[in-house]
XYZ file of C-alpha atoms in Angstrom:
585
model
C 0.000 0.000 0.000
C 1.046 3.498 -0.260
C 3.090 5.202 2.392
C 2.155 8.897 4.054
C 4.356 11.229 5.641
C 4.209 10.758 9.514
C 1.717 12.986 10.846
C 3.835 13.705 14.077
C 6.763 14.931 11.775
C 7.514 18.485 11.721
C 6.979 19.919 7.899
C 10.523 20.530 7.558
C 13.341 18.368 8.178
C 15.220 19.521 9.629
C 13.631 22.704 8.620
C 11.562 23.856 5.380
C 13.825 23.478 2.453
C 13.995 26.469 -0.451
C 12.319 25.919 -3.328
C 14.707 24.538 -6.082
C 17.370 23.561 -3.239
C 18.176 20.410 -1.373
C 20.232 21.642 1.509
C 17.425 20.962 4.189
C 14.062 18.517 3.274
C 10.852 18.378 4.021
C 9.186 15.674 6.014
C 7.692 14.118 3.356
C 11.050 13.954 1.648
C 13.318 12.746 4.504
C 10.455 10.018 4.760
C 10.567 9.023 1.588
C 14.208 9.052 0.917
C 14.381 6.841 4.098
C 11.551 4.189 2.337
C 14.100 4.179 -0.743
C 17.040 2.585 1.144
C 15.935 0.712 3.875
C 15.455 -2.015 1.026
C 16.909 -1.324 -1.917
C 14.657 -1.521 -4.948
C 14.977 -1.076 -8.880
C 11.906 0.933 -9.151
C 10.293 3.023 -6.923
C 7.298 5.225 -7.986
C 6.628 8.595 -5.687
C 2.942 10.597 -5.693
C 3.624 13.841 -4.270
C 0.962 16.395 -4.899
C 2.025 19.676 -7.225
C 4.289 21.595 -5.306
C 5.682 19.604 -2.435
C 8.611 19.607 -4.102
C 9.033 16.251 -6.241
C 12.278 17.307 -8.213
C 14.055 18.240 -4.625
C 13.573 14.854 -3.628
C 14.413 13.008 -6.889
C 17.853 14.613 -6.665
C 18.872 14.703 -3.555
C 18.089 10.558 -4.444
C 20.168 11.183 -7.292
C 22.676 12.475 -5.314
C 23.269 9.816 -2.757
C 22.633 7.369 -5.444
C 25.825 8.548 -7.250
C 27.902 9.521 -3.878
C 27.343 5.464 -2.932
C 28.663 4.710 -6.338
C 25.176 2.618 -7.490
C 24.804 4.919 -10.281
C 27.277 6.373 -13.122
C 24.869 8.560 -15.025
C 21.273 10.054 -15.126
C 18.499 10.310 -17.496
C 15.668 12.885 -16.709
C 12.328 12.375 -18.656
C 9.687 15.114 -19.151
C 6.965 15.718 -20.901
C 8.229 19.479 -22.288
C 10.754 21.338 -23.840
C 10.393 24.125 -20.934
C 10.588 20.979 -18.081
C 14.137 20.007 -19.368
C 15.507 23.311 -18.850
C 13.739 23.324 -15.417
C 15.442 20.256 -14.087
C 19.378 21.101 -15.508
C 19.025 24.329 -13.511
C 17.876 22.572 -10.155
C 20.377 19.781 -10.701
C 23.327 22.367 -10.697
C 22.414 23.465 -7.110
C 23.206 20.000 -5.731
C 26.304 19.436 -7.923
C 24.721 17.736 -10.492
C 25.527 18.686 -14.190
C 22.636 17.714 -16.741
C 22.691 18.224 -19.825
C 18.797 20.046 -21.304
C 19.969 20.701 -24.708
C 20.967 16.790 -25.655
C 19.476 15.765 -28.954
C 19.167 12.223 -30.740
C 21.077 13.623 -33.277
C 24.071 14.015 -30.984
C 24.083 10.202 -29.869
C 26.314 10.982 -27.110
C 26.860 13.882 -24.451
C 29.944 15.696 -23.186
C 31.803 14.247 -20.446
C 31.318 16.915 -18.419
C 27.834 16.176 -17.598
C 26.198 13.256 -15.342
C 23.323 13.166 -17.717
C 20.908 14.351 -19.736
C 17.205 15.652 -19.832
C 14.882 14.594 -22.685
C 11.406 14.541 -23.631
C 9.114 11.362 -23.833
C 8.625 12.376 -27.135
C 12.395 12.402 -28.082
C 12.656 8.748 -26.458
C 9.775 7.322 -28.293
C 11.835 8.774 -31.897
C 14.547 6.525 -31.113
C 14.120 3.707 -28.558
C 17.295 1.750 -29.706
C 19.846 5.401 -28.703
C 18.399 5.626 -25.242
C 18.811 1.870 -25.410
C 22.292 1.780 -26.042
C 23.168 5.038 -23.660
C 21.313 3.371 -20.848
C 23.279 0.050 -21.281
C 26.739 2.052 -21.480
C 26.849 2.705 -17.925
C 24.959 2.269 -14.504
C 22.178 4.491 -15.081
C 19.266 6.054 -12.854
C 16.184 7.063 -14.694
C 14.019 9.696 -13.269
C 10.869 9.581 -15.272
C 9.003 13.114 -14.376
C 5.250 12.872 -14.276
C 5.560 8.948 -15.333
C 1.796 8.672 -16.720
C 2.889 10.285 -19.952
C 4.981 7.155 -20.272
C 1.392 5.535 -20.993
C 0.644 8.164 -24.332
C -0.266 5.217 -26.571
C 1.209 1.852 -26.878
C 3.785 3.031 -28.938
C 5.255 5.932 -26.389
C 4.954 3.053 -23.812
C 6.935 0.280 -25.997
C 9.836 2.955 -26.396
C 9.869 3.882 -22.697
C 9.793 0.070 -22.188
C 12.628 -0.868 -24.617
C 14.980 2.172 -23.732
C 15.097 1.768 -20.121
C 14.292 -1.322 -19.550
C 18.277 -2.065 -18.306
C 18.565 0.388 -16.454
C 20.016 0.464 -12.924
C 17.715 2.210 -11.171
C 14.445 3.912 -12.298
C 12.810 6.494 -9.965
C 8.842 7.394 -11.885
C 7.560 10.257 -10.263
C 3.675 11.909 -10.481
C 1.588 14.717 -9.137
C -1.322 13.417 -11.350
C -0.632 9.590 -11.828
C -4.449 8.793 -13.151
C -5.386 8.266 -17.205
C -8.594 7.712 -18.961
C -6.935 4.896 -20.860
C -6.155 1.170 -19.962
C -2.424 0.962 -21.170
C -0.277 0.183 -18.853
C 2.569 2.573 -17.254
C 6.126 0.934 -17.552
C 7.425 0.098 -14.673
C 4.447 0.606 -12.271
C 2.908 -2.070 -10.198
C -0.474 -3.095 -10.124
C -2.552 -4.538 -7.309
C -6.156 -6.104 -7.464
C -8.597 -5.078 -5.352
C -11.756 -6.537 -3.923
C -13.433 -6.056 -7.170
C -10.784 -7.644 -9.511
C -9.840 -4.343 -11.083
C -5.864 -3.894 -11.150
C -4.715 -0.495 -9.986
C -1.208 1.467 -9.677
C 0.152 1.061 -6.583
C 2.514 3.647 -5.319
C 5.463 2.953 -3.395
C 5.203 6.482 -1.384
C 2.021 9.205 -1.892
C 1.642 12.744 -0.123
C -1.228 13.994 -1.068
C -2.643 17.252 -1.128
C -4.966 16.867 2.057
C -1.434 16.214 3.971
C 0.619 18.598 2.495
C -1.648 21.004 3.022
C -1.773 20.130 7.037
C 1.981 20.564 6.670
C 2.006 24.023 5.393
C 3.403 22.642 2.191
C 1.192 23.707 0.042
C -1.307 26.682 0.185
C -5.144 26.634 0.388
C -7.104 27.428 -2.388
C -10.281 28.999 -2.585
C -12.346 28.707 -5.861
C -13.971 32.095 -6.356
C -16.793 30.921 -8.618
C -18.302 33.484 -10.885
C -21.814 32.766 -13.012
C -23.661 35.672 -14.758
C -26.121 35.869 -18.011
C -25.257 35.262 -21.377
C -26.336 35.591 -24.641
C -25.441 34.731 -28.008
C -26.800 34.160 -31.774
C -26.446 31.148 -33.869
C -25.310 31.087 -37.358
C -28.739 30.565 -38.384
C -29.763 33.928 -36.692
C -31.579 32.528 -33.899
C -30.498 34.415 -30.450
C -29.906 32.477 -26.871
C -29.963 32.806 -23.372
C -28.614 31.063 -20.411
C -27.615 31.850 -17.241
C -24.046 29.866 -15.759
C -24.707 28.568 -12.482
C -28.154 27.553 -13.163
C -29.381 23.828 -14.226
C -28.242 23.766 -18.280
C -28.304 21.129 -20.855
C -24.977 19.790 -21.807
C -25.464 22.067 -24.695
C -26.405 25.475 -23.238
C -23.887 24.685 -20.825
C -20.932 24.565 -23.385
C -22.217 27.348 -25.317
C -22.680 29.832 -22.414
C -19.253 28.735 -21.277
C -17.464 29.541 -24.538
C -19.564 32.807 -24.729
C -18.070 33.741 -21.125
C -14.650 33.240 -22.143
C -15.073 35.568 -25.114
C -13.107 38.815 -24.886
C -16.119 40.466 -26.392
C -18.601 39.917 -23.733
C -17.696 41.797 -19.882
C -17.801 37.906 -18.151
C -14.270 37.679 -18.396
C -13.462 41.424 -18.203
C -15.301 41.727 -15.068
C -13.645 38.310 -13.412
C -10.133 39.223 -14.437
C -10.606 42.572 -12.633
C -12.443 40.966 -9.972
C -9.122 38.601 -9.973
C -6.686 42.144 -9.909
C -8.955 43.367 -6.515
C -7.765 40.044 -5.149
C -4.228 40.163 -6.326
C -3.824 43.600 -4.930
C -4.787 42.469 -1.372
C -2.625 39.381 -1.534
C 0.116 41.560 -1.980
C -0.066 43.671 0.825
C 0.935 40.064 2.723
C 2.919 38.544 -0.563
C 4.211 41.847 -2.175
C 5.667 39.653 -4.872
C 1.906 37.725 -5.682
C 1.530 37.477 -8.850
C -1.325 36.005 -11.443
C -2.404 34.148 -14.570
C -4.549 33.688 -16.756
C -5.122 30.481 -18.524
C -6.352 31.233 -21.902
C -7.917 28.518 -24.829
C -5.974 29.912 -27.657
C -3.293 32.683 -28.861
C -6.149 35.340 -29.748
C -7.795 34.964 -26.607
C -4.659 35.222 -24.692
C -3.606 38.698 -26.464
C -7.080 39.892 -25.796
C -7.201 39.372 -22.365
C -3.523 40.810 -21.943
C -5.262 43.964 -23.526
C -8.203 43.886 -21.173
C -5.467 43.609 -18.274
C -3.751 46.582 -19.294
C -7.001 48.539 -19.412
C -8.008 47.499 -16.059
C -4.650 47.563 -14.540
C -2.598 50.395 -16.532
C 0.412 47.622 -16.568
C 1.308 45.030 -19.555
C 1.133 41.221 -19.167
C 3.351 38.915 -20.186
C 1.971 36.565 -22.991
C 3.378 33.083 -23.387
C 2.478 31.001 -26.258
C 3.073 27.591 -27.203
C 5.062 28.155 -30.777
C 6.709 31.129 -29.179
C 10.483 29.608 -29.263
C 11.243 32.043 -26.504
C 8.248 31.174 -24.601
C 10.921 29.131 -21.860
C 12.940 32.366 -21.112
C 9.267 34.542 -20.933
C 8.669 32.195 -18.309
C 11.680 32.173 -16.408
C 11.841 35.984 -16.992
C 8.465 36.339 -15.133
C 9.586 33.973 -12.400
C 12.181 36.237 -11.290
C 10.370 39.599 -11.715
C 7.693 41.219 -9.452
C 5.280 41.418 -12.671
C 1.403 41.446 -11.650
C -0.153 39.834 -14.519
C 1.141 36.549 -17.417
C -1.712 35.139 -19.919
C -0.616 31.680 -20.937
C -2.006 29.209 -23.541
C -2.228 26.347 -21.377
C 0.799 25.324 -21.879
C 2.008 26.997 -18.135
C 0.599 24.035 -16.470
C 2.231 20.557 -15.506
C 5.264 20.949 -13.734
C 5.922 24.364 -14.445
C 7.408 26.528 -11.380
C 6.356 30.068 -10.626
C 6.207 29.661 -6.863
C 4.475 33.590 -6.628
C 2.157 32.694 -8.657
C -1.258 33.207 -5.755
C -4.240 34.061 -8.342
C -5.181 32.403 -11.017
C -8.223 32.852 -13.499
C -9.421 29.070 -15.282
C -10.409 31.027 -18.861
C -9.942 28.105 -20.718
C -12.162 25.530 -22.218
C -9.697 22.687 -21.289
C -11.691 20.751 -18.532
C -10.393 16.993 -17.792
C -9.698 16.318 -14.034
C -6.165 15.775 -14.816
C -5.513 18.802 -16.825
C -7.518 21.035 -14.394
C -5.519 19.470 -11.283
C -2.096 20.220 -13.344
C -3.193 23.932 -13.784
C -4.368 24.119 -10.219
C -0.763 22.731 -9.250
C 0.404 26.464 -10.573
C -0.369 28.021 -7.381
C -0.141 25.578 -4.874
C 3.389 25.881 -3.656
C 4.072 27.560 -0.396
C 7.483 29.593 0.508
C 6.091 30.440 3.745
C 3.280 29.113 6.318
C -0.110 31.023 5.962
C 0.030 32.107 2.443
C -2.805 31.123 0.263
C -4.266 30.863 -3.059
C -7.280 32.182 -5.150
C -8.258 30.579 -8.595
C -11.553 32.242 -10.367
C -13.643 30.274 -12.655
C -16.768 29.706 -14.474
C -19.490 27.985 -12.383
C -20.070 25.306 -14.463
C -20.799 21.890 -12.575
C -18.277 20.432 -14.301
C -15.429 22.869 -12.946
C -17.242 22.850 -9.252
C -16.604 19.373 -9.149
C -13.383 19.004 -10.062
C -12.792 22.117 -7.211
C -15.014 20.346 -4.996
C -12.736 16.818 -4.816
C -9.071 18.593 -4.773
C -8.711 16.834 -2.320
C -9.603 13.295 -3.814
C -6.661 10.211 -4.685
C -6.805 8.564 -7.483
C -4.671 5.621 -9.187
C -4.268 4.690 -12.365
C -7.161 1.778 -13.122
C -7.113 -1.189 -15.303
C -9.489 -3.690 -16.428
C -12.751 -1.537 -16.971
C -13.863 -0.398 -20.486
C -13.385 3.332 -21.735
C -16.541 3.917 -21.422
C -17.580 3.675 -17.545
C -13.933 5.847 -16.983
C -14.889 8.957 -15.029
C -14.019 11.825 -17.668
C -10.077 11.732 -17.484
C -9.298 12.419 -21.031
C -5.621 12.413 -21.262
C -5.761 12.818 -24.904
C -7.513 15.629 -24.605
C -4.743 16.825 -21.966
C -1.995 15.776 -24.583
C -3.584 18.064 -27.637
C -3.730 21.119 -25.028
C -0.142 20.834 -24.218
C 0.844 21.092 -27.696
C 1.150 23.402 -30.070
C -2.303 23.527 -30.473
C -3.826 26.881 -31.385
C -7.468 26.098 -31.531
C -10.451 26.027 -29.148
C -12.403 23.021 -27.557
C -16.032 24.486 -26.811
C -18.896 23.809 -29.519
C -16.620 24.686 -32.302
C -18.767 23.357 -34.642
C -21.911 25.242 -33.701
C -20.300 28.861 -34.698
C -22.397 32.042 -33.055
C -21.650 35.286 -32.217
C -21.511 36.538 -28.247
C -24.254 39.283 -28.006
C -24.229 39.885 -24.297
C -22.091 38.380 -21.341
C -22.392 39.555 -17.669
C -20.101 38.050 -14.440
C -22.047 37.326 -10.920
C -20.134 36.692 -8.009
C -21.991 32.723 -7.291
C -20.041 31.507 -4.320
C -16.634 30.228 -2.993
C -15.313 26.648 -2.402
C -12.772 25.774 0.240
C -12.101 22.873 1.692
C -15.123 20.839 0.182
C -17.953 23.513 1.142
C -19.505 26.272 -0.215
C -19.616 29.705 0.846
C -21.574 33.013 0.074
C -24.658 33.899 -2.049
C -24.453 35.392 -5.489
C -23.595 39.221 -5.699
C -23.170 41.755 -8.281
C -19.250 42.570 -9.058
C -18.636 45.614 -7.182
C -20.666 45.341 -4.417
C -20.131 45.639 -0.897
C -21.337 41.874 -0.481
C -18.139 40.522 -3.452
C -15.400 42.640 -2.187
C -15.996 41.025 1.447
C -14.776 37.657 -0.498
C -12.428 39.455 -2.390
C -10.891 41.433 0.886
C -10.062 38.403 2.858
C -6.244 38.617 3.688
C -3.793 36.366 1.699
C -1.769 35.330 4.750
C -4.081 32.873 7.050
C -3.845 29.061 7.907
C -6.439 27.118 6.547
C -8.696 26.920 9.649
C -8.534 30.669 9.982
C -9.809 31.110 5.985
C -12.886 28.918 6.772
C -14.164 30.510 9.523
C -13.473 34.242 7.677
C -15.238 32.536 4.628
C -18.453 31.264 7.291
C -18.186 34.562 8.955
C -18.568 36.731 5.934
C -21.510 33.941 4.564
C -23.414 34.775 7.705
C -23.266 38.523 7.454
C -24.587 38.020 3.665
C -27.452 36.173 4.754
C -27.982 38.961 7.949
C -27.651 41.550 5.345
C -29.576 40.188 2.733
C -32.803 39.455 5.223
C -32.522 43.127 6.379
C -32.976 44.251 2.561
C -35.888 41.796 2.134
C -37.813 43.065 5.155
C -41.239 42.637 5.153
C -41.489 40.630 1.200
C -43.700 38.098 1.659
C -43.103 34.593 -0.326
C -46.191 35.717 -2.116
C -44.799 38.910 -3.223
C -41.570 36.914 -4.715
C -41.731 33.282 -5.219
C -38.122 32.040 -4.340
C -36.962 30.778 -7.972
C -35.222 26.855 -7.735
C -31.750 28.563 -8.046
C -32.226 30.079 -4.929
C -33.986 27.676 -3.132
C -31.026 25.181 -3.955
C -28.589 27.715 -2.795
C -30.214 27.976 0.273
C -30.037 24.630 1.203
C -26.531 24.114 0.312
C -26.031 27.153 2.601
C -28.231 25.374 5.347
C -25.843 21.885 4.307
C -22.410 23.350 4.725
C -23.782 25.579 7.900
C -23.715 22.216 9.574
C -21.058 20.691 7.907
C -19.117 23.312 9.692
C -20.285 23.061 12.725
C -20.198 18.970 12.621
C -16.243 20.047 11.678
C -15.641 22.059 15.179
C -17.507 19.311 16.582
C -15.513 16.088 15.765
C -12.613 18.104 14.499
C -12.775 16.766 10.872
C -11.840 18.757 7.959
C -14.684 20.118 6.073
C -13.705 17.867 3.174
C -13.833 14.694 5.139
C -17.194 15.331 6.448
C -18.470 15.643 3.034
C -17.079 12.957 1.679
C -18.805 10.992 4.368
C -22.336 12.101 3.769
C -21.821 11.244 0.438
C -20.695 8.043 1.070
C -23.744 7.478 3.264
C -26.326 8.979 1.108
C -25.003 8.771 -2.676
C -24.902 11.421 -4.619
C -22.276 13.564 -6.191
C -20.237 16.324 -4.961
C -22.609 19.450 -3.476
C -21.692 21.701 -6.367
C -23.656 19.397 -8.533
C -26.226 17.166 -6.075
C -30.011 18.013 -6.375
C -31.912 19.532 -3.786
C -33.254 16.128 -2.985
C -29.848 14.715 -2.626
C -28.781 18.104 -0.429
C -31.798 17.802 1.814
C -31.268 13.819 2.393
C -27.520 15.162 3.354
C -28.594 17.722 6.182
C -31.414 15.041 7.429
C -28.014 12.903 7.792
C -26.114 15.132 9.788
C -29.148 16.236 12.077
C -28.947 12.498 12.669
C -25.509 12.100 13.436
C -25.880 15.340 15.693
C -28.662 13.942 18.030
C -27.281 10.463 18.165
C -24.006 12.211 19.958
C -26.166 14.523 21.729
């Protein structure tokens, strides 16, 4: 089974290491380094969560690995050009010289280096080189987010054939699900009760623990609907309101006409997003945020909405842009407010100031949404925290809703009954791929497209009632400080919920149901309101996280996550906890 950082360890060991340096390590990594050679094993597969620092732990490994003379040389496999670079420059700080600009053309590397960093892509051009370099010498292979080893049977062949003699293989993973059933070389698999095979990691640390550790920051999801309306190629005009029961249809269509640069959805967010940046400063006066966009025209647009909001450029990075690596890097290291990336500044990538981040593209499979998530997890310091905005589309709120959910890689079941991971569909958005995903073939024009503040999610509940941007009601989400543990952002988040719902019965006065019928919308917000009212104080009851609680009642009642259950399936949820209340009581 998989292994979990101790929970009486401090977070730091023997105190919290830099990022990019392995002079001190974390917990987590002392732990897992500790695993590695009490029995000494050819491959070893680590599941550490986006930002706890996977590449620190893979070379201090590294490290040892050559000081004790098991290893002569090192092969580092990505899935990106950008990646390569990424790992050379942390190697150096520990002594280690790789080499990011190797090539299959070369065949060999300079002497001066311990190894090189390649693509899977270059690996799977010519199985037979990395073949015959790994069989030259005693060779670890450190295989960076492993499940891209899985791209198709033939990317999985040449990973198989290449380093298949190799001394030592380390596969690492923040992600380490796929929608497919090919196998990942070099991962185990274990049967469970129900005769389906699944990847068994040798050490996890998830987010739910690095986050107790102070490893990671929170996130809240600052989930914006609004009304929007469009016209069809055949002249016919629309309307649908996100955050409101849609067809799969009007849902993707409404989406796509948010995310336009012609309607004020996105203008409003991003500026809702800058409000939020700006007070995350005053605590992380470095903060910075992004934007990921669908494609290249949507990314320049929104940089041009951010300087009209902001009076400041943004730094664009897009995929074909051969300096796109050094934009990155250049952003890293500056105090910058705003970059708009094509999707392409997601797995792996390292801007550790990153601390706001607005979801604008159409790109929605758990795995690619997690990756892009992973850009703002990492903590420098204890307390700070994160703030991603996105459409409220019940596809997004349930992805934000189980952040905290494990998943392994799953065998033995057909395509079809796979929950939605589309890796291929992850693959195509990583690439030099210019187009967009939403309803492409229904073409319409945006006529109208208005942002609502809808609600928050943190830590599994939901928090606030919708809002109009601007108001007093939004910038009491907006103004919560960026520098709080996790416990002390969900009872600020409960706190400002409650004076919404004072406020908002003041204004209502003596309105009568008759007067205004409550519309389903509201009546369903209500009770998810009522729902995580209790969830919380079930939480400072028992002392379970939020997260955990829900996860229970859903286990008990069935259901999916809130942001998408029924008011049937919300009310059988609070009769639940009632229960569990007066059976303590």
């Amino acid at each position: 089974m998989s292994t979990f950082a101790a929970p009486d360890m401090p977070p730091a060991f023997p105190e919290r290491a830099a990022w990019g340096t392995a002079g001190s390590l974390r917990a987590w990594q002392q732990q897992a380094l500790e695993l590695y050679f009490q029995e000494p094993r050819r491959d070893f597969l680590t599941v550490a969560t986006p930002g706890a620092g996977k590449t620190t732990f893979a070379l201090r490994l590294a490290r040892e690995l050559l000081d004790r003379r098991v290893i002569q040389g090192i092969t580092v496999v990505c899935p990106t050009e950008h990646l390569k670079r990424q790992w050379a420059e942390s190697a150096t700080r520990v002594g280690i010289r790789i080499d990011p600009e190797f090539t299959n053309a070369q065949g060999k590397t300079a002497k001066d280096f311990h190894g090189v960093a390649v693509t899977y892509a270059t690996v799977a051009a010519r199985p037979a080189l990395h073949r015959n370099r790994t069989e030259a010498r005693k060779t670890l292979i450190i295989m960076d987010e492993v499940h891209h080893a899985g791209d198709g049977l033939s990317w999985g062949d040449a990973v198989r054939e290449s380093f298949e003699p190799a001394t030592r293989r380390l596969s690492l993973s923040g992600t380490p699900f796929r929608t497919d059933i090919n196998p990942i070389p070099f991962v185990d698999y274990e049967e469970g009760h129900d005769g389906i095979r699944r990847s068994r990691a040798d050490y996890t640390y998830g987010y739910g623990p690095a986050l107790a550790d102070g490893v990671v920051r929170p996130v809240m999801f600052m989930a914006y609907a609004g009304e929007m309306r469009w016209r069809t190629r055949a002249g016919d005009e629309l309307t649908a309101t996100l955050g409101q029961p849609l067809t799969q249809d009007q849902t993707s269509q409404a989406w796509r006409a948010a995310l336009d640069p012609k309607g004020d959805w996105i203008r409003q967010v991003i500026q809702a997003a800058d409000k939020r940046l700006t007070e995350i400063r005053k605590a992380m006066p470095d903060a910075g945020a992004m934007v990921i966009a669908t494609d290249h025209e949507a990314a320049r647009a929104y940089a041009k909405m951010i300087r009209g909001i902001t009076g400041q450029g943004a730094t664009i990075v897009l995929s074909d842009d051969p300096k796109a690596s050094k934009k990155i890097q250049q952003f890293a290291d500056s105090e910058d407010r705003w970059l708009c990336a094509v999707r392409m500044v997601s797995e792996g990538v390292d801007i550790p100031r990153l601390a706001v981040g607005v979801y604008a593209t159409s790109t929605a499979t758990p795995l690619f949404f997690a990756q892009a998530i992973g850009r703002f997890v990492r903590a420098r310091k204890r307390g700070e925290t994160a703030s991603v905005f996105l459409p409220s589309v019940p596809l997004l709120m349930g992805h934000a809703a189980e952040m905290e959910r494990e998943r392994d890689h799953v065998l033995d079941r057909k395509q079809r009954e796979q929950d939605g991971l589309d890796d291929e569909a992850l693959e195509q958005a990583n690439r030099k791929n210019d187009g967009a995903d939403l309803s492409e073939e229904i073409p319409f024009e945006t006529m109208e497209a208005s942002a609502t503040f809808d609600r928050v999610l943190f830590d599994g509940g939901e928090f606030g009632l919708q809002a109009a941007p601007g108001s007093a009601e939004e910038e009491d989400f907006l103004g919560i400080p960026g520098l709080l543990e996790p416990e002390q952002v969900a009872q600020l988040l409960r706190q400002r919920q409650a004076s919404q719902l004072a406020n908002q019965r003041k204004r209502a006065g003596g309105e009568s149901e008759t007067e205004r019928p409550v519309t389903a919308a509201e009546d369903l917000h209500a009770l998810r309101t009522e729902l995580n009212s209790l969830v919380g104080a079930w939480s400072h009851r028992t002392g379970k996280p939020h997260g955990v609680v829900h996860t229970e009642l859903r286990r008990s009642c069935g259901g999916p996550a809130v942001p998408q259950a029924s008011a049937t399936e919300i009310k059988r949820r609070i009769e639940k906890i009632r229960e569990w209340a007066s059976r303590r009581a």
